[in-house]
Coordinates of C-alpha atoms in Angstrom, one line a residue:
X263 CA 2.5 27.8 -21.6
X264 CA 2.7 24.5 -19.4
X265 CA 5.4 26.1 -17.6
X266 CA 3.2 29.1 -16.1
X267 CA 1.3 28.1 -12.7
X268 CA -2.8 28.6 -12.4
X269 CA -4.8 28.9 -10.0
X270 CA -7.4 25.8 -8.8
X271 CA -10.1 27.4 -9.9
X272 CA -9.0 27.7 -13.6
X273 CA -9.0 24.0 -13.9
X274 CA -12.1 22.2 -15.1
X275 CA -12.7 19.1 -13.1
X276 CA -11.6 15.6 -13.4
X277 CA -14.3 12.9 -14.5
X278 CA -14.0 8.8 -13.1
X279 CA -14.4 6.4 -14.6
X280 CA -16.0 2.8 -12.9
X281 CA -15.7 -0.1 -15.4
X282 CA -15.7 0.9 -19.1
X283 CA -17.7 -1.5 -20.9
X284 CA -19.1 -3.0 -18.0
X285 CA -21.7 -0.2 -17.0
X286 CA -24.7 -3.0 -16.4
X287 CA -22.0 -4.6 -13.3
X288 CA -21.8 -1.7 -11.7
X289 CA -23.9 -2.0 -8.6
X290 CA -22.3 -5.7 -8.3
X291 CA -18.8 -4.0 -8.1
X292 CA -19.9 -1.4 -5.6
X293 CA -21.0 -4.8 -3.6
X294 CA -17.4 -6.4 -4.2
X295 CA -15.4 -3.8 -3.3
X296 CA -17.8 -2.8 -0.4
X297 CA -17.0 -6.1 1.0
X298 CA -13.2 -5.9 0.2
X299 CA -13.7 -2.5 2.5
X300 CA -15.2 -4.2 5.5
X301 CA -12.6 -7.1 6.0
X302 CA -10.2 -4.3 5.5
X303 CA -11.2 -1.8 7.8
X304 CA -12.6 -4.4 10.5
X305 CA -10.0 -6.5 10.2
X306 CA -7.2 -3.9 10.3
X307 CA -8.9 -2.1 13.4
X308 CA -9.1 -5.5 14.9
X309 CA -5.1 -6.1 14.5
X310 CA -4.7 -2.8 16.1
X311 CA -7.2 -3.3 18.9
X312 CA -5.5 -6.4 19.4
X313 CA -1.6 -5.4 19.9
X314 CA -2.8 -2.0 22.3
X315 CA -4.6 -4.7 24.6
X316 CA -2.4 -8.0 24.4
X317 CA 0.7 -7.0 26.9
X318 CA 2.8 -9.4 25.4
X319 CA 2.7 -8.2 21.8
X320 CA 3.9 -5.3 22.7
X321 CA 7.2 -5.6 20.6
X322 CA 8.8 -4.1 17.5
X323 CA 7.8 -6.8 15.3
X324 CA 4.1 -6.0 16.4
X325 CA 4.4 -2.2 16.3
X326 CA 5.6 -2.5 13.2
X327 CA 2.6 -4.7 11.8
X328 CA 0.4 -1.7 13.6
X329 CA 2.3 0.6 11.4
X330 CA 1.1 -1.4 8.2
X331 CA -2.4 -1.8 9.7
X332 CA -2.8 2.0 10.1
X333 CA -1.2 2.5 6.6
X334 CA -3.8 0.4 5.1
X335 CA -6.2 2.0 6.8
X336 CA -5.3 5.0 5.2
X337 CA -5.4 3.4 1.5
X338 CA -8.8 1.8 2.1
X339 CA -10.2 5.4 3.1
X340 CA -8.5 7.3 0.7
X341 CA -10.1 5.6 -2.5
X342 CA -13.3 5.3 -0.3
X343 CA -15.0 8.3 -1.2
X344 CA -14.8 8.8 -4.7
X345 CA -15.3 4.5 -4.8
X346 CA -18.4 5.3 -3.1
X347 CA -19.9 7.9 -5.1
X348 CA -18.7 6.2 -8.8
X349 CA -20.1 2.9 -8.3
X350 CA -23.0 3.8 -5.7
X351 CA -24.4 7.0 -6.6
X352 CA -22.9 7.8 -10.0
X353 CA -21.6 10.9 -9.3
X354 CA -18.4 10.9 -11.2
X355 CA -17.1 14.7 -11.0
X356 CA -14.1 15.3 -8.8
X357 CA -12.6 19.2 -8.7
X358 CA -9.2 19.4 -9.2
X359 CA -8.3 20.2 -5.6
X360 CA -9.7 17.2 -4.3
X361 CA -7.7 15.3 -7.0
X362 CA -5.0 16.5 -6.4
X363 CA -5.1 15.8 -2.5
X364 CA -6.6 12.1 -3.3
X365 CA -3.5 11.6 -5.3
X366 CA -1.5 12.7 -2.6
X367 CA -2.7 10.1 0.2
X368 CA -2.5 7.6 -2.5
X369 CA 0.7 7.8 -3.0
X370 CA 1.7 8.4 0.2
X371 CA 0.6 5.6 2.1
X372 CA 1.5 3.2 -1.6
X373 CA 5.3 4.8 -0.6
X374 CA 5.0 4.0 3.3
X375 CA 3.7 0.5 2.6
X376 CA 7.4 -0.5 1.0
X377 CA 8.7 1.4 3.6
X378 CA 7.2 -0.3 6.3
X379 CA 7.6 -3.8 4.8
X380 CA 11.6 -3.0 4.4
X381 CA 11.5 -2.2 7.9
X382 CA 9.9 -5.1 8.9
X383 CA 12.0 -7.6 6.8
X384 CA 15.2 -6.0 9.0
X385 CA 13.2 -6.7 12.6
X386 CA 13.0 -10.4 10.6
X387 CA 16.9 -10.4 9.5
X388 CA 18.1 -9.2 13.6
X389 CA 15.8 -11.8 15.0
X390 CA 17.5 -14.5 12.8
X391 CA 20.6 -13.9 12.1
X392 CA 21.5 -11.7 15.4
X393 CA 19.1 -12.8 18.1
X394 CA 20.8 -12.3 21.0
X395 CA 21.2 -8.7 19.9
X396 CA 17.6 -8.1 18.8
X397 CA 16.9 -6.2 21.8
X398 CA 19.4 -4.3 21.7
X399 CA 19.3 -3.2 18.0
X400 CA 15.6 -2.7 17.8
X401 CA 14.8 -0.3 21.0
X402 CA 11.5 1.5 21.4
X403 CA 13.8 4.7 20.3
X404 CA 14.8 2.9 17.5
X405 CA 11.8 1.3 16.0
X406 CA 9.8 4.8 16.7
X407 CA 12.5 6.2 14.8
X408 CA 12.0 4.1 11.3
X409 CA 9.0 4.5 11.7
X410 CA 9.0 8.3 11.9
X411 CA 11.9 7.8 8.9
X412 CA 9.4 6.0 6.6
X413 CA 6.4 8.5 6.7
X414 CA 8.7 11.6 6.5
X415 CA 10.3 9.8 3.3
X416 CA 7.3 9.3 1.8
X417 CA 5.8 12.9 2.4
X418 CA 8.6 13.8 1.0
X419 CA 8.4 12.1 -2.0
X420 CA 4.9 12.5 -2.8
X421 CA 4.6 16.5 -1.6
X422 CA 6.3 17.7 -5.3
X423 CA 4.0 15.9 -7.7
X424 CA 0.2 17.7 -7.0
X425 CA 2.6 21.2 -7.8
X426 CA 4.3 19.8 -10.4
X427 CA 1.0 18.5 -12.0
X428 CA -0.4 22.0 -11.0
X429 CA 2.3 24.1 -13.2
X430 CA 0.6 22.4 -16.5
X431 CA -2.4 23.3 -18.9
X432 CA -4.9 21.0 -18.6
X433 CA -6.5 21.3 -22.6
X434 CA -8.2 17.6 -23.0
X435 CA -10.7 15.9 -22.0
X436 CA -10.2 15.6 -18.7
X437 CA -11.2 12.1 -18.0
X438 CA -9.7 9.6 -15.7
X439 CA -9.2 5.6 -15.7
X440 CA -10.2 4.7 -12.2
X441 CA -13.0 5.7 -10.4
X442 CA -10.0 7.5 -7.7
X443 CA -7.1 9.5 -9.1
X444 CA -3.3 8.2 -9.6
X445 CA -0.3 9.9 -11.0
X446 CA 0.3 7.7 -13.8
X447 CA -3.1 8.5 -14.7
X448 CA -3.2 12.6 -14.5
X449 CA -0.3 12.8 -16.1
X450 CA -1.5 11.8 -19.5
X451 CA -3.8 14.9 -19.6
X452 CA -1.7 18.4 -19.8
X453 CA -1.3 19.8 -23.3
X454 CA 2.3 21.0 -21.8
X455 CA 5.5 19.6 -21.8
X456 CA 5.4 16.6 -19.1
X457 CA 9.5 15.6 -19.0
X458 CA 10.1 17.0 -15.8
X459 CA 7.2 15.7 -14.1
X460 CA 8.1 11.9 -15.6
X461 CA 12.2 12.2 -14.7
X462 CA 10.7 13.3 -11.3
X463 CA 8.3 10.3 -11.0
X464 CA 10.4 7.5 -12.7
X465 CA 13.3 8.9 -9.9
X466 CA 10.8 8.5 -6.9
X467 CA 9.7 4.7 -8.2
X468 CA 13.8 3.8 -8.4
X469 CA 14.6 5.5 -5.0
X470 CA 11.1 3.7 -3.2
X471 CA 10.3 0.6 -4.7
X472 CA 12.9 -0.4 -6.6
X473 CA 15.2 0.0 -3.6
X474 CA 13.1 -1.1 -1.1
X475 CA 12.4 -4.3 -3.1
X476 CA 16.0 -4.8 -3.7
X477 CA 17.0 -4.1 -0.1
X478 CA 14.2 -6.8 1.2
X479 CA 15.4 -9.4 -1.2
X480 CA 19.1 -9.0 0.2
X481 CA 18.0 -9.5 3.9
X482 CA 16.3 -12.3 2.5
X483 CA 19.0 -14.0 0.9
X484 CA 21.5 -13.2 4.5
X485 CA 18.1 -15.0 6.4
X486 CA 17.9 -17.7 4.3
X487 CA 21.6 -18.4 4.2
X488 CA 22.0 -18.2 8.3
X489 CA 18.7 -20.7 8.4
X490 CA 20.8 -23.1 5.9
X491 CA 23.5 -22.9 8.6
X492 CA 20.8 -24.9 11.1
X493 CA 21.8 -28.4 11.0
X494 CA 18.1 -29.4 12.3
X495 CA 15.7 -29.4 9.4
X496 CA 13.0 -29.1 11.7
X497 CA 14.2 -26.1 13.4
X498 CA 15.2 -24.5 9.4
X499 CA 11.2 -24.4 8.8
X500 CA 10.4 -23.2 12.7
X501 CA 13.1 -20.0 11.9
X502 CA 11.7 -20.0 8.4
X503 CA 8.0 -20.3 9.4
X504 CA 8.6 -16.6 11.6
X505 CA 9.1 -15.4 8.1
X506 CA 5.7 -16.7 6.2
X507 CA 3.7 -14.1 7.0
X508 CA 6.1 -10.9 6.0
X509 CA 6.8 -12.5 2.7
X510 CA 3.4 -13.0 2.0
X511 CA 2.7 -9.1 2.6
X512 CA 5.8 -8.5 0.2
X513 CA 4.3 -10.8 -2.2
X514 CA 0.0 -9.2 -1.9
X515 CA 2.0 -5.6 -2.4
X516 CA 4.9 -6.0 -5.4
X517 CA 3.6 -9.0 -7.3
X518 CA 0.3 -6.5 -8.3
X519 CA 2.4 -3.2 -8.6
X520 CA 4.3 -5.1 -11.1
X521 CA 1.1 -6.4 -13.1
X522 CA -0.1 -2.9 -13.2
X523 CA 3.3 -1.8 -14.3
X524 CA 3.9 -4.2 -17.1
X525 CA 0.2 -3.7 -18.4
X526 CA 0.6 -0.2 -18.6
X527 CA 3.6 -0.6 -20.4
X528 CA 2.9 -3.6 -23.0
X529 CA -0.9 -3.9 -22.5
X530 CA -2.1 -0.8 -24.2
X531 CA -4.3 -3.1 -26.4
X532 CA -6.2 -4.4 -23.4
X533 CA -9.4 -3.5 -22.7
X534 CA -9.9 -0.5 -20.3
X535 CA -11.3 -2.6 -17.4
X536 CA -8.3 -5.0 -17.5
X537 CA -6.4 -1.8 -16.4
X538 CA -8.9 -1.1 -14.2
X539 CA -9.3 -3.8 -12.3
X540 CA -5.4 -4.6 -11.8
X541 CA -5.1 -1.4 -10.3
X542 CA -8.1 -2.4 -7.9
X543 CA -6.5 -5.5 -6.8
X544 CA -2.9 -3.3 -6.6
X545 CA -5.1 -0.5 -4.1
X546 CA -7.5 -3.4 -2.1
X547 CA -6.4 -6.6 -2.2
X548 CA -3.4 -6.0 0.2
X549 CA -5.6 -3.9 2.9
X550 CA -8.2 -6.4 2.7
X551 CA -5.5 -9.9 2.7
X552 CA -2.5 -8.6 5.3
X553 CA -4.6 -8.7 8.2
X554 CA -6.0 -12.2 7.5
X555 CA -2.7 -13.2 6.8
X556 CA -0.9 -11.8 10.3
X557 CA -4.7 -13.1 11.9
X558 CA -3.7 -16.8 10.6
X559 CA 0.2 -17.1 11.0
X560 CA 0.5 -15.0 14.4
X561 CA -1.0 -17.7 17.0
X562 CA -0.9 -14.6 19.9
X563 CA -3.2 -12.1 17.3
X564 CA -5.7 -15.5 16.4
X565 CA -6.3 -16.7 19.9
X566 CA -6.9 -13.1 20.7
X567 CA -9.1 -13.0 18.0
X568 CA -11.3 -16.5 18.6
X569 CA -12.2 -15.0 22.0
X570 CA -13.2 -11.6 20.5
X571 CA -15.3 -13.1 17.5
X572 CA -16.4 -16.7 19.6
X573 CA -15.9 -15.6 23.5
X574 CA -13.4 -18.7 23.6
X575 CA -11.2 -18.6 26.9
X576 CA -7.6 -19.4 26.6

């Protein structure tokens, strides 16, 4: 039977959760993550903002951090809605359409983030270890052209799984974790057989993240061994220093992917909200802490940024 397709409208909906166990801290959460959405979506919009109007950052290092910005954009407003109405105004119903596309922009812009930092890591490996060639390598053709290469991988990663979710019978209870929906999360519910949807999903993880990661840490290990040819120590940490701010963004984005994945796997005696709230700092803490980072370590973006926020002339 899990094999036959259905039609939307023969699926019950899908109920959030918030925080199981910690119904009295609700409205405090709402207030915490409201917060985590401001400095996100201001301080995103303000990276933007600041790359179209400073002349001089108008370079593939920078187009590729307004990639990122605009992909975290697109996290922080696609959990947004159903965030909103869980912890806000209690209304935790979702039909399965709107599931189902939730998931899908999820995913999609969780995919595009390792895309985009693998991208930027090789704009950090030319502009070390081939300089004089960065230039050349990394034309407006080219850059627009991994960039175009990341979003159509992800789309086409992600496109499969709402139809391959779709295909089952959905017989339980259909409640969810989170107070948003994820596919590690849906597909505990059909009553049908689930192999081909896990082969399909543990394949995307291997061919996105676990390649990406791998494929970062290699162009880190060429950059750090072309920096240790630098017989200046001073100059080793100005080279290194370039780096700082794309390693922290690697760091915010795997370290908590890999919490969530090792608690799902050898956590199951946790309490509910431990899951819950590592996959809150997985979906908002990188929004919320790339563009402070990139504000901090980019002098360009944070003198920009003084004379936005202080009118300071420089």
């Amino acid at each position: 039977m899990g094999g036959h397709p259905h039609n939307s409208s023969e699926f019950p909906p899908f109920t959030l959760t918030g925080l199981p166990g910690l119904e009295t801290s609700q409205h405090w959460m709402f207030l915490l993550l409201g917060t985590l959405y401001i400095v996100s979506i201001v301080g995103n919009a303000l990276i933007l903002f600041i790359i179209k109007e400073k002349q001089s950052l108008h370079q593939p290092m920078y187009y590729f951090l307004s990639l990122l910005s605009v992909n975290d954009l697109g996290v922080s407003f696609s959990t947004l809605p159903t965030v909103l109405a869980t912890f806000c105004f209690h209304l935790r119903k979702i039909s399965f359409d709107s599931c189902m596309a939730q998931m899908f922009f999820i995913h999609f812009f969780s995919f595009a983030e390792s895309g985009i930092l693998l991208v930027m890591s090789f704009d950090r490996y030319v502009a070390i270890c081939n300089p004089l060639r960065y230039a050349t390598v990394l034309t407006d053709a080219r850059v627009a052209c991994m960039g175009m290469s990341v979003i159509i991988r992800s789309f086409c990663m992600v496109f499969p799984l709402p139809f391959l979710l779709k295909r089952l019978r959905f017989c339980k209870a259909n409640v969810l974790s989170h107070a948003y929906c994820l596919h590690p999360d849906l597909i505990r519910l059909p009553c049908g057989d689930i192999t081909i949807n896990n082969i399909f999903g543990l394949f995307i993880v291997i061919s996105t993240f676990g390649l990406d990661s791998a494929l970062i840490l290699i162009s880190y290990v060429l950059i750090l061994r072309s920096v240790l040819a630098i017989a200046s120590w001073e100059e080793r940490l100005k080279t290194l220093n370039t780096c700082v701010s794309h390693m922290c963004a690697v760091l915010i984005f795997y370290v908590p992917m890999v919490g969530v994945s090792m608690a799902a796997r050898y956590g199951r005696h946790a309490p509910q909200y431990v899951h819950t709230l590592m996959s809150l700092i997985y979906l908002f803490v990188p929004p919320m802490l790339n563009p402070v980072i990139y504000s901090i370590k980019t002098k360009e973006i944070r003198q920009r940024l003084f004379k936005i926020l202080l009118g300071t002339k420089f």
